[in-house]
Tab-separated table of C-alpha atoms and ligand atoms in Angstrom:
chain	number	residue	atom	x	y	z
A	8	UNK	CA	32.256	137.050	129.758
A	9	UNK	CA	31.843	138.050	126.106
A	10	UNK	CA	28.428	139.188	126.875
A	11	UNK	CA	30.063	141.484	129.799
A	12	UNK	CA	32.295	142.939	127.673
A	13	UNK	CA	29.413	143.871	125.132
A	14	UNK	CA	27.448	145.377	127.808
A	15	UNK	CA	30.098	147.295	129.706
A	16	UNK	CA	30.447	149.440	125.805
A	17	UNK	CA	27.584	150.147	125.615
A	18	UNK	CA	26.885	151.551	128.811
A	19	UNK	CA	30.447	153.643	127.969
A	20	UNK	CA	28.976	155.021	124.768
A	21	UNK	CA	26.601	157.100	126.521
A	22	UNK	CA	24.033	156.860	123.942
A	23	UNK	CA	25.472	159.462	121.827
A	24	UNK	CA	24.732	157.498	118.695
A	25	UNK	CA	22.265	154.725	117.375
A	26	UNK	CA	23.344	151.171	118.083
A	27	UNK	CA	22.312	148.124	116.498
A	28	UNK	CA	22.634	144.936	118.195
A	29	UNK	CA	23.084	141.652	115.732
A	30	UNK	CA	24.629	138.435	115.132
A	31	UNK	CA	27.043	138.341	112.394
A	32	UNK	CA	26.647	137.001	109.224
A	33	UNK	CA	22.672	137.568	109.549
A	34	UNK	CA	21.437	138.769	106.323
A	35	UNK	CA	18.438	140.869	108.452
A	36	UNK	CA	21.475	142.937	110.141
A	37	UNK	CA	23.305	143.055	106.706
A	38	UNK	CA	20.476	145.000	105.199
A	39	UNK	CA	21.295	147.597	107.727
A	40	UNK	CA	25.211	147.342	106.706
A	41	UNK	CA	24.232	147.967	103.319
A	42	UNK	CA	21.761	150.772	103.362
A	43	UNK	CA	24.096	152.922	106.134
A	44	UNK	CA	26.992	152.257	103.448
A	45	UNK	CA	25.140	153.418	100.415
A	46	UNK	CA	24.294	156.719	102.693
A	47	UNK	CA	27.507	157.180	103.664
A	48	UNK	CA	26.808	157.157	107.391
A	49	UNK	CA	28.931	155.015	109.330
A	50	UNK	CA	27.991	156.348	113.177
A	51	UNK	CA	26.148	153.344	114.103
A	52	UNK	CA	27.700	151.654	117.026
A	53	UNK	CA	27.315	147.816	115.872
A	54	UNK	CA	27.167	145.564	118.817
A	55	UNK	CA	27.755	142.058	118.114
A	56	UNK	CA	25.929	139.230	120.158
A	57	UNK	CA	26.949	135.899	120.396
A	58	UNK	CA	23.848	133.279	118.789
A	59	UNK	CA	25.419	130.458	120.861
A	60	UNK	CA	25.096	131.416	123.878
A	61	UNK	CA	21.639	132.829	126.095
A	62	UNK	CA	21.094	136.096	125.174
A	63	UNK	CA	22.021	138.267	128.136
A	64	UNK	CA	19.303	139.592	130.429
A	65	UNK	CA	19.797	143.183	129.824
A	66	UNK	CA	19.091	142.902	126.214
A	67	UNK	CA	16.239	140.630	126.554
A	68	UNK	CA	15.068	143.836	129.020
A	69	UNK	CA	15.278	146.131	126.109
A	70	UNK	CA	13.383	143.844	123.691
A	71	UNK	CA	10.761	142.953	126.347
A	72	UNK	CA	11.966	139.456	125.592
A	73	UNK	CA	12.149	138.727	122.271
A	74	UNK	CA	15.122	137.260	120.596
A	75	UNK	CA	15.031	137.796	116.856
A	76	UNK	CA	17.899	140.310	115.533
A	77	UNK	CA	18.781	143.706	114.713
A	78	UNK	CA	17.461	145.347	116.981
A	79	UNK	CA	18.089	149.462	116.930
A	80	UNK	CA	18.508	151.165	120.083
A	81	UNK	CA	18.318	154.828	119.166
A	82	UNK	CA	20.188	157.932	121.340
A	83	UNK	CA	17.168	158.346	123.783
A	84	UNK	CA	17.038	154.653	124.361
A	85	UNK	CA	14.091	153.813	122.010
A	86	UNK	CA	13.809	150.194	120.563
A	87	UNK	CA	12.837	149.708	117.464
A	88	UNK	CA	12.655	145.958	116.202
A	89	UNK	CA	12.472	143.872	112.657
A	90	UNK	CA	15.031	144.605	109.930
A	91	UNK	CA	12.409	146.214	107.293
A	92	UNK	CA	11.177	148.775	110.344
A	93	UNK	CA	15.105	149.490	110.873
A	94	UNK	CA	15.423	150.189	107.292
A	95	UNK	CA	12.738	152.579	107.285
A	96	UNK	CA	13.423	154.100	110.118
A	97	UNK	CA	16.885	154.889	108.990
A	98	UNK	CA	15.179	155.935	105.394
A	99	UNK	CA	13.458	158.735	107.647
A	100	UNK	CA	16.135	159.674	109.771
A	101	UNK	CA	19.086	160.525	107.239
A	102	UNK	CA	16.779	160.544	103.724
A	103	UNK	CA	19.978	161.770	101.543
A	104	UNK	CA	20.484	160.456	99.849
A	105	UNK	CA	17.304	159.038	99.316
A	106	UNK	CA	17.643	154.866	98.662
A	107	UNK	CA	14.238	154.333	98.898
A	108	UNK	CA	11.777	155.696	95.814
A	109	UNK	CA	10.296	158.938	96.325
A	110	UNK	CA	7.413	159.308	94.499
A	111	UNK	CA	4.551	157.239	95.888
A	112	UNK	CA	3.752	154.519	92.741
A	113	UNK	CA	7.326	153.789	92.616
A	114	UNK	CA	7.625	152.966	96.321
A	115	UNK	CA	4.818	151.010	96.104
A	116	UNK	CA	6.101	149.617	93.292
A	117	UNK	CA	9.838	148.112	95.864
A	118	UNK	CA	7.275	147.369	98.378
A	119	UNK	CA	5.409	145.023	96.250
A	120	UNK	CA	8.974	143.127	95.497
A	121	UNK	CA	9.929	143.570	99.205
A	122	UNK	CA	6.476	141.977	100.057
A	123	UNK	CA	8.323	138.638	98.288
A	124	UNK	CA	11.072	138.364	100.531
A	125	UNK	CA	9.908	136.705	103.724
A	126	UNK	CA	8.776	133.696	101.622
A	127	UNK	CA	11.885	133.842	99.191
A	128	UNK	CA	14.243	134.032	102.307
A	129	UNK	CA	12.120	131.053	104.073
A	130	UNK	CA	12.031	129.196	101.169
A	131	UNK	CA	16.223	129.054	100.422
A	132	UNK	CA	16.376	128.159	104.259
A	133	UNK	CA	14.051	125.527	104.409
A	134	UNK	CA	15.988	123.935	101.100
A	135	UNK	CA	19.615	124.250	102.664
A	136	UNK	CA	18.049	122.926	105.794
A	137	UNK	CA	16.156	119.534	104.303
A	138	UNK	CA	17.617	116.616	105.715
A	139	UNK	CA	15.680	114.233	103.074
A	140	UNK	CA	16.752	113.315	100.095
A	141	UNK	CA	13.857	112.541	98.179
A	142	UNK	CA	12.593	116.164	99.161
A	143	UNK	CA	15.492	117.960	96.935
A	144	UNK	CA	13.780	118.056	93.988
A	145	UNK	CA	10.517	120.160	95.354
A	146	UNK	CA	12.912	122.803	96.997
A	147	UNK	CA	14.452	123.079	94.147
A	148	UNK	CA	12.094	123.560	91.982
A	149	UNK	CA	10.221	125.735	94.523
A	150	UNK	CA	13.017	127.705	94.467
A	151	UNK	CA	13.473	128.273	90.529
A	152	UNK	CA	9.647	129.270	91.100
A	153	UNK	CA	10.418	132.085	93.729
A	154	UNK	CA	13.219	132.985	91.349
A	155	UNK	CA	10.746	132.863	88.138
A	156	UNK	CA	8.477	135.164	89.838
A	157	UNK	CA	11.145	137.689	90.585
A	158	UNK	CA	12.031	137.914	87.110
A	159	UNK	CA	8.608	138.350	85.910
A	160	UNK	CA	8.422	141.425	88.162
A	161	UNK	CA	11.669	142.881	86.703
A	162	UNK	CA	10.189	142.216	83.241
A	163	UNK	CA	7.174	144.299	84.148
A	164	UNK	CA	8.901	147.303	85.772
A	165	UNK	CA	12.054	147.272	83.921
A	166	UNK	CA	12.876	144.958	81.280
A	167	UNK	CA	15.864	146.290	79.719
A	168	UNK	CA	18.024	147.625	83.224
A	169	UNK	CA	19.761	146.179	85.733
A	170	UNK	CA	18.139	146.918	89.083
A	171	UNK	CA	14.691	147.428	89.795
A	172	UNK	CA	15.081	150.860	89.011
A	173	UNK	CA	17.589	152.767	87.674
A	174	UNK	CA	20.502	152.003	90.829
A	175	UNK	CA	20.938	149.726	93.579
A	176	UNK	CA	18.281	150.860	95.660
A	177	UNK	CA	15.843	149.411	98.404
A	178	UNK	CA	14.802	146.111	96.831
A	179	UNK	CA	18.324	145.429	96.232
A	180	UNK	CA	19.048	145.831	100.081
A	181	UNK	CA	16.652	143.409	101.073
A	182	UNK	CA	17.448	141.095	98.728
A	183	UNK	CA	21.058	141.338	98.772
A	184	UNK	CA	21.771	139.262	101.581
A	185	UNK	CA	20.001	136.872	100.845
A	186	UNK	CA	21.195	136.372	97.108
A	187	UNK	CA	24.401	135.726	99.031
A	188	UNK	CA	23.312	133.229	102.047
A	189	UNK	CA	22.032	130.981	98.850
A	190	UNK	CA	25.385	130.662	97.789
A	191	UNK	CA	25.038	127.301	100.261
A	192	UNK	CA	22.575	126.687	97.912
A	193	UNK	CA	25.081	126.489	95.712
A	194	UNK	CA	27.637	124.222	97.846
A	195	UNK	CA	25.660	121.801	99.771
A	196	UNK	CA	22.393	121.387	96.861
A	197	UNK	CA	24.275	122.078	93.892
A	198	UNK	CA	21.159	124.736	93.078
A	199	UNK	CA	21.903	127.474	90.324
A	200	UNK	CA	20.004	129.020	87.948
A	201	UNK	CA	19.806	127.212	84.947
A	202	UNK	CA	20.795	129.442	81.939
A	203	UNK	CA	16.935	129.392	80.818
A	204	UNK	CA	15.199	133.281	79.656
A	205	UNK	CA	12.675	132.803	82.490
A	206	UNK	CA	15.421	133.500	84.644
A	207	UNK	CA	17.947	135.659	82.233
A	208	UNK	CA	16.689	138.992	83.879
A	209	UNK	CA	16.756	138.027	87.482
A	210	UNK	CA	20.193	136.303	87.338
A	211	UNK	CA	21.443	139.828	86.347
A	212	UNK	CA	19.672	141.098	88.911
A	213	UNK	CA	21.065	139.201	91.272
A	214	UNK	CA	24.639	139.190	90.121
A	215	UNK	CA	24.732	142.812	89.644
A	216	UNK	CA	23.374	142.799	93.092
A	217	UNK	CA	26.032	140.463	95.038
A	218	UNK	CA	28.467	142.465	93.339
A	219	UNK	CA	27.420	146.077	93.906
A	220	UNK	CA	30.317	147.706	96.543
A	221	UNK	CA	27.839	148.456	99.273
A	222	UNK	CA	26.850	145.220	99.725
A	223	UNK	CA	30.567	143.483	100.465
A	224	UNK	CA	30.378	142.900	104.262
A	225	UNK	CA	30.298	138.846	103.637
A	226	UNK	CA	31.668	136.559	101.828
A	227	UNK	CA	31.000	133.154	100.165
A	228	UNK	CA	33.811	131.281	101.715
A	229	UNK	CA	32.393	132.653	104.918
A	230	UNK	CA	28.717	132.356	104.291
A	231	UNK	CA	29.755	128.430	103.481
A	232	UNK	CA	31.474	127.974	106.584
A	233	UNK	CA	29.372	129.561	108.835
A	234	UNK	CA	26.106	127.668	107.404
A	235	UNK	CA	27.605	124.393	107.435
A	236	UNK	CA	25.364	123.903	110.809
A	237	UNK	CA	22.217	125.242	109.002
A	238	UNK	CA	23.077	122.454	105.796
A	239	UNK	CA	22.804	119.743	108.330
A	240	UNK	CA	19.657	121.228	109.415
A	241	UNK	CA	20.391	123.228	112.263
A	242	UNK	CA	19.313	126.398	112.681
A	243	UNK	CA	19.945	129.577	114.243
A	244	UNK	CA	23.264	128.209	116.685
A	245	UNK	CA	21.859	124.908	117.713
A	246	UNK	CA	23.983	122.109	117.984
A	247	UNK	CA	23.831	118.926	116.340
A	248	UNK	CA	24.527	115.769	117.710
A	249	UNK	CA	28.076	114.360	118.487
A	250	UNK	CA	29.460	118.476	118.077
A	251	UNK	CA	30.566	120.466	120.623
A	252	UNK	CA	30.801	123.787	119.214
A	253	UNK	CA	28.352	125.495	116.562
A	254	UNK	CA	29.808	126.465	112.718
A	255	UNK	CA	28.197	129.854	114.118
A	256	UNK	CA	30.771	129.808	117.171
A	257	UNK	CA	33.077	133.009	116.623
A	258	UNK	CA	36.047	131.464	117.610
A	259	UNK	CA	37.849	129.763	115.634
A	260	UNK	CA	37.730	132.269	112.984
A	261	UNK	CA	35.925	131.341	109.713
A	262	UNK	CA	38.852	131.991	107.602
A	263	UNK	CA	41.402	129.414	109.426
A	264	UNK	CA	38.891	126.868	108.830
A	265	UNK	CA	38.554	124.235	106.208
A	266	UNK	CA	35.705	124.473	103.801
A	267	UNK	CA	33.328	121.692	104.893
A	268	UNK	CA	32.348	118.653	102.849
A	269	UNK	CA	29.690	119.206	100.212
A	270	UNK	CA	27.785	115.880	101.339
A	271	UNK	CA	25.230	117.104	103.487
A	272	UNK	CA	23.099	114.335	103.081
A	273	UNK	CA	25.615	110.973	103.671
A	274	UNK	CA	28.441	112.479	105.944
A	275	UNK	CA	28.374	114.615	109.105
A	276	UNK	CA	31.579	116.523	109.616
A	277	UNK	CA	33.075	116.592	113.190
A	278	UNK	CA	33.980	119.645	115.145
A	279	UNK	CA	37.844	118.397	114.086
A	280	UNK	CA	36.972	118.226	110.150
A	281	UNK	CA	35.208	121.584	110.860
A	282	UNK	CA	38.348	123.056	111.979
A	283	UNK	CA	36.203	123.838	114.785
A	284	UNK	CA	38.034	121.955	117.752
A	285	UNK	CA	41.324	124.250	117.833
B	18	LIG	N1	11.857	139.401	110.715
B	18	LIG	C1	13.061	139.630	111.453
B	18	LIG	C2	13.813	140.795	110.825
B	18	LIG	O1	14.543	141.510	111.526
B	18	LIG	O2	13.610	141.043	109.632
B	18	LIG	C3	13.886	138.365	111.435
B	18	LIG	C4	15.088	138.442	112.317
B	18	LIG	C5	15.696	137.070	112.571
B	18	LIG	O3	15.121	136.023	112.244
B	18	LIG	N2	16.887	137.053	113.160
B	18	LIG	C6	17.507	135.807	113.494
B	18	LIG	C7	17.584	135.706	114.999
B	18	LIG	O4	17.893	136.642	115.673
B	18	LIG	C8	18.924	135.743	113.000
B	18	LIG	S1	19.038	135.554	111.309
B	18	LIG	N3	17.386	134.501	115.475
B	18	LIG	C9	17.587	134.199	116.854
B	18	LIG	C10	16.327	134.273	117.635
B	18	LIG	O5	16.438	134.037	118.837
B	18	LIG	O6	15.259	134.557	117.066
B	18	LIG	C11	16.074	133.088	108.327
B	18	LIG	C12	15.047	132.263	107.952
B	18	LIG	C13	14.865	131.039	108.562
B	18	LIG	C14	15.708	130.664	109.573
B	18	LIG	C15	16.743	131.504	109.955
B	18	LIG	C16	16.910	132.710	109.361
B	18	LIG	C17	18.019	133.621	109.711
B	18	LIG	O7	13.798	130.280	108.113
B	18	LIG	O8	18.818	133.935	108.909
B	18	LIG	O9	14.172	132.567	106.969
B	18	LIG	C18	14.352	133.740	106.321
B	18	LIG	C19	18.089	134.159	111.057
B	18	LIG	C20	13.716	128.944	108.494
């Protein structure tokens, strides 16, 4: 039914303007949210699909059968496919204003961070998703290396600012999102950065980052919520055992919800506790 719905809009819209199809809360789809904000442009049709249920056949026709999302369906009906292409893409389309570098050695320069963020992003999954105890203390410190490494590259390129350059550019949008999924880092592991100067310059990195005004579309009470699933090692809308509705589900709505216990490791919360049964 929901699906339906989705597809009967977007055969109404005609193609008159880009859509993006994308579950919610996905930090790949945020990336999107933020760069269109910080240009201003705000004629992207989003479409939202539903991670816990089958993805409906006509998408799965556009995307030759992949499943991963955003995916960017331009006016004539092109597809273009992985979040960093989408951002690019974008970058070309509507370059002012410009939030990728210009001049060649300084792109090269946010591609070489952005070239960090597929094993960053796996990394902070993988923790929040451990189910072993004795495990914790190798993501974490895995993690504190990720971050370490992060910092050293702001030291090189610029030691004394805030972003990578001088504003909230392209590194920052890829980041972003995930700066703020780790807040379940935060809830269920307990993980922060310790207040050590190997990490001083990317902790104000990333706090300028998670506070920057383009980058607002989630928050941590929701990012908790939602992820609950993905602390108790379930991924991507699965269901866990004993549950009959994913912490993904839409309905009921995040806010009306309870924030879940912090135990991840000892207790597993019910659909009821979840405030997921109503
Ligand atoms: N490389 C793609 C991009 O666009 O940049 C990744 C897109 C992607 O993984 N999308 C996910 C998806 O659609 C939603 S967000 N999944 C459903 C499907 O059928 O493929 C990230 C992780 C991870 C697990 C999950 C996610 C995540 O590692 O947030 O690492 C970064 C998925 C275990």
């Amino acid at each position: 039914m929901q699906s339906e719905a989705v597809r009967q809009k977007a055969a109404e819209q005609d193609r008159r303007t880009l859509t993006v199809y994308h579950i919610p809360v996905c930090p790949f789809s945020q990336r999107l949210e933020i760069l269109l904000t910080l240009k201003g442009f705000h004629q992207v049709d989003f479409q939202v699909v539903d991670i816990t249920r089958p993805r409906p056949e006509w998408l799965l026709e556009k995307t030759r059968g992949t499943t991963a999302l955003p995916v960017l369906e331009t006016e004539k009906g092109e597809i273009v496919k992985e979040s960093m292409v989408i951002l690019q893409y974008l970058e070309d389309r509507f370059p002012e204003p410009a939030v990728a570098q210009r001049d060649p050695y300084r792109h090269a320069v946010e591609g070489m961070m952005n070239a960090m963020e597929g094993d960053f992003g796996a990394w902070g999954y993988r923790y929040v998703m451990n189910q072993d105890p004795d495990e914790r203390e190798a993501f974490r410190q895995g993690m504190l290396d990720r971050y370490a490494r992060l910092n050293d590259f702001l030291l090189e390129h610029n030691p004394s600012g805030m972003y990578l350059f001088e504003d909230f550019g392209l590194a920052e949008t890829v980041f972003t999102p995930f700066f703020m999924r780790f807040w379940f880092l935060e809830y269920y592991e307990g993980f922060d950065l310790p207040p050590e100067e190997r990490y001083a310059r990317v902790r104000k990195w990333r706090d300028a980052c998670v506070a920057h005004p383009a980058a607002q579309q989630v928050t941590k009470e929701q990012i908790v919520k939602l992820y609950y699933d993905y602390a108790k090692g379930a991924g991507n809308g699965a269901l866990l055992p004993e549950r009959s509705r994913s912490s993904f589900a839409l309905e009921p709505y995040w806010r009306s919800r309870p924030w879940p216990p912090k135990d991840k490791y000892a207790h597993h919360a019910t659909d009821g506790e979840l405030g997921l049964s109503g």
